[in-house]
C-alpha cells in the first residue's frame, strides 16, 4: 500500500510508492503463520513491528536529486525499484550521511556540501529509527549548509554533536562501515575483492553487536603488544649465556691483574702524602711573610716621628704666604676701582662736550627752517583759493529717485518672466529624458534582435520556455549592467560564444550538450560565482566557475584508420575556457565524429575493440558504449537518432520585432513633440533675456547720474579741507627767541658739570697711583714667603718619599702574606680533597718518607715493580666486572620480563578460549546456511575457517563455491568467478548471515544487475524466505528492474520511484484507488493484503 505521499526531484517531481503484491504461489505453513501474527489494521506499520535500530521513516529536503520526499519502508524486506538516475542511490546516501557515516563509504563525493541539491544553499535528512519499545522512536536529523560545508545534528529535536550520534548508532548496532551490513552501489565490487582476513573481520562485526570482532581485535592488539616483550626476553637469555662464557676464560688474567693493582694502590697511597708535604712548605712560607710584615710596620712608625719635626715650619710659611696673597688681592682690587672711577669721569666729560655741540647745532637749524616757511605761505594761500572756487562752480546732484525706482521695478518684472520661462524649459528637458532612454533601450533591443547574438538569446528563451522562471534576456542585461562590479570577466551564455559552420556538427553539439548548459554563464572567481548565482535565482540561469583552464586540443590521428575524423570539441570554434566548460557540462570530449562513409557495423566494431571511443556520432545515428559497473569487460551498446538543431537556427521572431519597431516609432513621435516645445521655450527665453538686459542697463544709467555728481562734489570739498590744513601748518612758525634762551641755560649747566668731572678725574688718578705702590710691596713679600716655603717643602717631601717607600714595602709584605696564606689554604684544601686525613692514613704517612724527593723515589720503585707484572690488557678487570654487572642486571630484568610475559600469555589464552569456540560455532552455522542456500539453487558452497595458532591477524574466512558439476570447488575471488557468480555468492553469503546477525538493517544496492534471470529468480526467492523468518533484520534491496512473476511474501515491501512532471498528481490518484482495493481489516478500515 502507499507509503510516500509527496516528493520532488531536480527538475521533475519524484514519487516513491509502495506496492505490496499478493503471492502467486502457495507458502509454507510457518511463513503463513508468521504473516498472520504480523497482520495489522490500518495503512501503516506499528513501530513495535520494527527491529531495534531499523529504519521507520526517511524524510529528505534539498538532498541530492530530491527537493522534498518522505518514505516509510517496511520492517522486513524492502525492494526499492526505479530506473537509473531516479534517486535510488540517493536513499542509500541519505542513510550513510544521516546516520553519521563517512562520505568515503559511498565511493561518491568526498565533500558533504556536494550532497545538497544543486542550486540550493542547504538541505537536511531526517531518519526515524525504531528503539525496540512499543511506540518509542529516535529521530536523527542532519542539516547541511553548502556555503561552509557545516552540519547541525539533532536527536529528537535536541541539538547534539556528531560523536553523540555515533554513540547512539553503536548502541543500536548500526555499522555503516561494514560491507556485510551496508553495501552501496559503488562498493559492491569491493566486497568481492576483500581478502579472507578482511571478510572474517567484517563478518565478526555483524555478529552479537561486534563482540567477536572486539575480542578478535583485542587478541591481535594483545599479541602485537607482547611481540616486543617476547623478542626482548629471548634476546636477554642469549645475552646472559654469552657473557657467562666470556667471563669464564678471564679468571687467571684477573688474578695477575689484582696483584698488580695492589702495588698500584700502594703507590697511589704514597702519592696522597705529596699534597700534605706541599701544604707544610706553604705554611712555612706564610710564617716568614708574617715576620717580614711586622718588621716593616716598625720602620714606618720611626719615619712618621721624623716627619712630625718638619711639618710645623712648613705650615707657618704656608700661612704667611696665604696672608700676603690676600693683601695683594686687596691692593689690586682697590687699584681697579680707582681706574674704573677715572674712566667714568673721563667718559662723562666727553658726553658733556658732545651735548654742548648738539644744542648749538639745534639753534642754527631752527633759524634756517623759519626762513624757508615764510616763502611757502603765499603758495598755500593761492592753492586754497583755487579749491574753493572749484567747489562753488560744481553743479548740485539731480533728484531722480522716483525715476530710479520705476527702472528697478521694470528690471525685476522682466527677471521674473525670464526665470519662469527658464524653469519651463528645464521641465521640458526632464520630460524628454525618459522617452529618450526608452527609445535607446528599444533601439538596442532591435539591434540585438537583428544581430546573431540577439537571435541566439531569443532561441535560448524559446527553447527553455517551459522552464519555470527562465529569462535569458534579463539575466544577460544584469551581466552587462554589472560587468564593472566583477573581479574577473564574466562571459556567456555558452551558445553565444560558440561558432559552428557545419550543420551536421551543430546537430551533434545540440544532441550532446543539455539545453540548460547553453544558457550557462562562466565566472573565473569564486566571489563572482557566488554573486551571480544569487542573482540568477530569479532568472532560472546557471553559473559555472572555472579558475584554471586546463583544456588542450586533442590528437585523434591514431583513430583515423577506424574512420574517426574529429573529436566533437574540434568541430566548433570557441575559446579554451568555453571548450572546457562544454567538456564538463556536455562531455563533448568523449564524443567522436565518424566519416559519413563508415558503416554501422564498423562503428560497432570500433566501440567494442577500443577503449578510446565511448561515443561515436554519424549523420543519422549516435552510438553509445556503456561498461558494467561490476564487470568492466561487459559492454553494452545503445543507439538513437540524430535530431536537427534548433538552437543554432538563426530565425528572428517577426512579431516581436514588429512590436519593437512600432514602439520605437511612437517613442520618436513623443521625443519630437517635446523637442518642438523646447524650441519654442528657447525662443521665448532669448527674447525675455534681451528685454531684461535692456531694463537693467537703463536702471544702472539712472543710478550712476546722481552717484557721479555726489562723488565729484565730495572730492572738491576734500581738496578745500586739505589746502586749509596745509595753510595752517605754514602759519605756525617756531619760537626762535625761546629756543635761544633754552640753549643758553643748557650750555651753562653743561659747563658746571664739566668742571666737576675734571676734579673727579684728578682725584681718581691719584688714588690709582697709591694703590699701585701698595700692590708692589705686597707682591714682593709674598714671593719671599713662597721661596722659603718651597725650601721647607722639599725637605718634607724627601722625608715623605722615604715614608712612601716603606709603605710600598709594607703593601708588598701584606700582599705576600695574603698570597702565602691563600697558598697554604689552597694546598690544605687540595690535600684534604685528594687524600682526606684519616687515622689509618696518618699511620701510613708516618711510615712513608718525610721529604718530597725521597717520596718520589719510593713511588717510582713501586710503579716499576708493578709494571714488571705482565697483564694482557689493562681493561681485563674492567671488562670482567662490567660483564658481571651486566649479567646481574640482565638476569634481574629477565626475571621481571618472564613473569610479565607469562601473565600476558595467560590473558591471551583466556580471551582466546572465550573467542575461538564461539568463532568456530559461528562459522559452522554460517557454513550450514551457506551450503543450504547454494544447494537450493543447484550449486555448492562452503565456508571454512583457517586457523593460524597465535597469529590472530592471519586468521582467514574462505568462501569455496562451485557453479558447475564438472568443476571442483574453488575459493571465491575477484579473478576466477564471473561478475554474476560473484554477485550470487555475495547475496547468498549475506542471506546466510541474516539469522545470525544483530544488525538492525542491511543495504544492498543493485547486486542483481550482474545475474542472469535464473539466478536472479532463485536469489530473490531465498531473500523473501529469509525475510519471512522471525528476528531477521530489515533489508533494503535497490535495483533498477525486477523480473516478472517473482514470488513475494507478506513481508516484502516494494518502493517504486518514478520521474516526471505529472507523477505527483497521478500518485495521489493511485493511492486512493489502491486504498479502495484493499480488503477490510479488523477495525473496519482498509487492511493490509
PDB file of C-alpha atoms in Angstrom, residues 768-891:
ATOM      1  CA  UNK A 768      95.238 104.721  41.376  1.00  0.00           C
ATOM      2  CA  UNK A 769      98.966 105.591  41.841  1.00  0.00           C
ATOM      3  CA  UNK A 770      98.755 104.992  45.616  1.00  0.00           C
ATOM      4  CA  UNK A 771      97.242 101.536  45.295  1.00  0.00           C
ATOM      5  CA  UNK A 772      99.808 100.540  42.686  1.00  0.00           C
ATOM      6  CA  UNK A 773     102.618 101.172  45.181  1.00  0.00           C
ATOM      7  CA  UNK A 774     100.854  99.087  47.878  1.00  0.00           C
ATOM      8  CA  UNK A 775     100.313  96.216  45.435  1.00  0.00           C
ATOM      9  CA  UNK A 776     104.021  96.084  44.519  1.00  0.00           C
ATOM     10  CA  UNK A 777     105.119  95.856  48.190  1.00  0.00           C
ATOM     11  CA  UNK A 778     102.672  93.009  48.891  1.00  0.00           C
ATOM     12  CA  UNK A 779     103.835  91.105  45.811  1.00  0.00           C
ATOM     13  CA  UNK A 780     107.497  91.189  46.953  1.00  0.00           C
ATOM     14  CA  UNK A 781     106.651  89.945  50.471  1.00  0.00           C
ATOM     15  CA  UNK A 782     104.527  87.117  49.024  1.00  0.00           C
ATOM     16  CA  UNK A 783     107.377  85.980  46.739  1.00  0.00           C
ATOM     17  CA  UNK A 784     109.802  85.872  49.668  1.00  0.00           C
ATOM     18  CA  UNK A 785     107.435  83.623  51.696  1.00  0.00           C
ATOM     19  CA  UNK A 786     106.928  81.418  48.665  1.00  0.00           C
ATOM     20  CA  UNK A 787     110.658  80.750  48.258  1.00  0.00           C
ATOM     21  CA  UNK A 788     111.126  79.859  51.948  1.00  0.00           C
ATOM     22  CA  UNK A 789     108.041  77.604  51.887  1.00  0.00           C
ATOM     23  CA  UNK A 790     109.338  75.799  48.786  1.00  0.00           C
ATOM     24  CA  UNK A 791     112.648  75.006  50.536  1.00  0.00           C
ATOM     25  CA  UNK A 792     110.946  73.572  53.595  1.00  0.00           C
ATOM     26  CA  UNK A 793     108.546  71.598  51.387  1.00  0.00           C
ATOM     27  CA  UNK A 794     111.471  69.986  49.544  1.00  0.00           C
ATOM     28  CA  UNK A 795     112.876  68.731  52.835  1.00  0.00           C
ATOM     29  CA  UNK A 796     109.433  67.454  53.892  1.00  0.00           C
ATOM     30  CA  UNK A 797     108.850  65.762  50.520  1.00  0.00           C
ATOM     31  CA  UNK A 798     112.142  63.908  50.796  1.00  0.00           C
ATOM     32  CA  UNK A 799     111.078  62.548  54.185  1.00  0.00           C
ATOM     33  CA  UNK A 800     107.673  61.619  52.766  1.00  0.00           C
ATOM     34  CA  UNK A 801     109.370  59.805  49.877  1.00  0.00           C
ATOM     35  CA  UNK A 802     111.177  57.585  52.365  1.00  0.00           C
ATOM     36  CA  UNK A 803     107.870  57.011  54.148  1.00  0.00           C
ATOM     37  CA  UNK A 804     106.202  56.115  50.843  1.00  0.00           C
ATOM     38  CA  UNK A 805     108.892  53.536  50.081  1.00  0.00           C
ATOM     39  CA  UNK A 806     108.328  51.999  53.484  1.00  0.00           C
ATOM     40  CA  UNK A 807     104.536  51.935  52.870  1.00  0.00           C
ATOM     41  CA  UNK A 808     105.099  50.292  49.485  1.00  0.00           C
ATOM     42  CA  UNK A 809     107.314  47.711  51.140  1.00  0.00           C
ATOM     43  CA  UNK A 810     104.572  47.179  53.722  1.00  0.00           C
ATOM     44  CA  UNK A 811     101.981  46.675  50.943  1.00  0.00           C
ATOM     45  CA  UNK A 812     104.270  44.144  49.323  1.00  0.00           C
ATOM     46  CA  UNK A 813     104.655  42.347  52.653  1.00  0.00           C
ATOM     47  CA  UNK A 814     100.892  42.375  53.186  1.00  0.00           C
ATOM     48  CA  UNK A 815     100.335  41.042  49.657  1.00  0.00           C
ATOM     49  CA  UNK A 816     102.965  38.340  50.128  1.00  0.00           C
ATOM     50  CA  UNK A 817     101.408  37.412  53.460  1.00  0.00           C
ATOM     51  CA  UNK A 818      97.957  37.132  51.873  1.00  0.00           C
ATOM     52  CA  UNK A 819      99.309  35.087  48.958  1.00  0.00           C
ATOM     53  CA  UNK A 820     101.230  32.675  51.162  1.00  0.00           C
ATOM     54  CA  UNK A 821      98.242  32.335  53.456  1.00  0.00           C
ATOM     55  CA  UNK A 822      95.970  31.656  50.437  1.00  0.00           C
ATOM     56  CA  UNK A 823      98.533  29.183  49.069  1.00  0.00           C
ATOM     57  CA  UNK A 824      98.642  27.384  52.409  1.00  0.00           C
ATOM     58  CA  UNK A 825      94.844  27.267  52.475  1.00  0.00           C
ATOM     59  CA  UNK A 826      94.642  26.003  48.878  1.00  0.00           C
ATOM     60  CA  UNK A 827      97.276  23.307  49.460  1.00  0.00           C
ATOM     61  CA  UNK A 828      95.430  22.200  52.579  1.00  0.00           C
ATOM     62  CA  UNK A 829      92.114  22.044  50.668  1.00  0.00           C
ATOM     63  CA  UNK A 830      93.840  20.175  47.817  1.00  0.00           C
ATOM     64  CA  UNK A 831      95.397  17.732  50.266  1.00  0.00           C
ATOM     65  CA  UNK A 832      92.075  17.196  52.047  1.00  0.00           C
ATOM     66  CA  UNK A 833      90.351  16.773  48.672  1.00  0.00           C
ATOM     67  CA  UNK A 834      92.921  14.338  47.225  1.00  0.00           C
ATOM     68  CA  UNK A 835      93.699  12.479  50.440  1.00  0.00           C
ATOM     69  CA  UNK A 836      91.354  13.204  53.357  1.00  0.00           C
ATOM     70  CA  UNK A 837      93.270  12.614  56.549  1.00  0.00           C
ATOM     71  CA  UNK A 838      92.150   9.537  58.466  1.00  0.00           C
ATOM     72  CA  UNK A 839      93.820   7.748  61.406  1.00  0.00           C
ATOM     73  CA  UNK A 840      94.714   4.837  59.117  1.00  0.00           C
ATOM     74  CA  UNK A 841      96.218   7.171  56.506  1.00  0.00           C
ATOM     75  CA  UNK A 842      98.058   9.153  59.191  1.00  0.00           C
ATOM     76  CA  UNK A 843      99.748   5.943  60.399  1.00  0.00           C
ATOM     77  CA  UNK A 844     100.748   5.119  56.820  1.00  0.00           C
ATOM     78  CA  UNK A 845     102.196   8.655  56.349  1.00  0.00           C
ATOM     79  CA  UNK A 846     104.485   8.073  59.351  1.00  0.00           C
ATOM     80  CA  UNK A 847     105.962   5.045  57.546  1.00  0.00           C
ATOM     81  CA  UNK A 848     106.467   6.947  54.261  1.00  0.00           C
ATOM     82  CA  UNK A 849     109.484   9.251  53.564  1.00  0.00           C
ATOM     83  CA  UNK A 850     109.304  12.762  55.074  1.00  0.00           C
ATOM     84  CA  UNK A 851     110.579  14.687  52.040  1.00  0.00           C
ATOM     85  CA  UNK A 852     109.168  15.095  48.584  1.00  0.00           C
ATOM     86  CA  UNK A 853     112.310  13.828  46.861  1.00  0.00           C
ATOM     87  CA  UNK A 854     112.517  10.623  48.919  1.00  0.00           C
ATOM     88  CA  UNK A 855     108.773  10.061  48.453  1.00  0.00           C
ATOM     89  CA  UNK A 856     109.044  10.363  44.646  1.00  0.00           C
ATOM     90  CA  UNK A 857     111.925   7.835  44.560  1.00  0.00           C
ATOM     91  CA  UNK A 858     109.927   5.298  46.568  1.00  0.00           C
ATOM     92  CA  UNK A 859     106.862   5.763  44.331  1.00  0.00           C
ATOM     93  CA  UNK A 860     108.949   5.216  41.188  1.00  0.00           C
ATOM     94  CA  UNK A 861     110.328   1.961  42.591  1.00  0.00           C
ATOM     95  CA  UNK A 862     106.864   0.578  43.389  1.00  0.00           C
ATOM     96  CA  UNK A 863     105.475   1.551  39.990  1.00  0.00           C
ATOM     97  CA  UNK A 864     108.448  -0.147  38.292  1.00  0.00           C
ATOM     98  CA  UNK A 865     107.705  -3.355  40.207  1.00  0.00           C
ATOM     99  CA  UNK A 866     104.017  -3.145  39.181  1.00  0.00           C
ATOM    100  CA  UNK A 867     104.936  -2.620  35.559  1.00  0.00           C
ATOM    101  CA  UNK A 868     107.070  -5.768  35.664  1.00  0.00           C
ATOM    102  CA  UNK A 869     103.915  -7.893  36.188  1.00  0.00           C
ATOM    103  CA  UNK A 870     102.701  -8.925  32.740  1.00  0.00           C
ATOM    104  CA  UNK A 871      98.992  -8.411  32.016  1.00  0.00           C
ATOM    105  CA  UNK A 872      97.484  -8.989  28.563  1.00  0.00           C
ATOM    106  CA  UNK A 873      95.178  -5.968  28.781  1.00  0.00           C
ATOM    107  CA  UNK A 874      94.726  -3.206  31.300  1.00  0.00           C
ATOM    108  CA  UNK A 875      90.984  -3.334  30.720  1.00  0.00           C
ATOM    109  CA  UNK A 876      90.657  -7.038  31.590  1.00  0.00           C
ATOM    110  CA  UNK A 877      89.345  -6.494  35.079  1.00  0.00           C
ATOM    111  CA  UNK A 878      87.068  -3.681  33.921  1.00  0.00           C
ATOM    112  CA  UNK A 879      85.616  -5.906  31.208  1.00  0.00           C
ATOM    113  CA  UNK A 880      85.220  -8.755  33.703  1.00  0.00           C
ATOM    114  CA  UNK A 881      83.431  -6.544  36.235  1.00  0.00           C
ATOM    115  CA  UNK A 882      81.347  -4.857  33.572  1.00  0.00           C
ATOM    116  CA  UNK A 883      80.178  -8.207  32.200  1.00  0.00           C
ATOM    117  CA  UNK A 884      79.455  -9.450  35.715  1.00  0.00           C
ATOM    118  CA  UNK A 885      77.345  -6.353  36.437  1.00  0.00           C
ATOM    119  CA  UNK A 886      75.619  -6.685  33.092  1.00  0.00           C
ATOM    120  CA  UNK A 887      74.841 -10.364  33.810  1.00  0.00           C
ATOM    121  CA  UNK A 888      73.289  -9.470  37.182  1.00  0.00           C
ATOM    122  CA  UNK A 889      71.246  -6.617  35.676  1.00  0.00           C
ATOM    123  CA  UNK A 890      70.002  -8.689  32.710  1.00  0.00           C
ATOM    124  CA  UNK A 891      69.034 -11.626  34.959  1.00  0.00           C
TER     125      UNK A 891
END
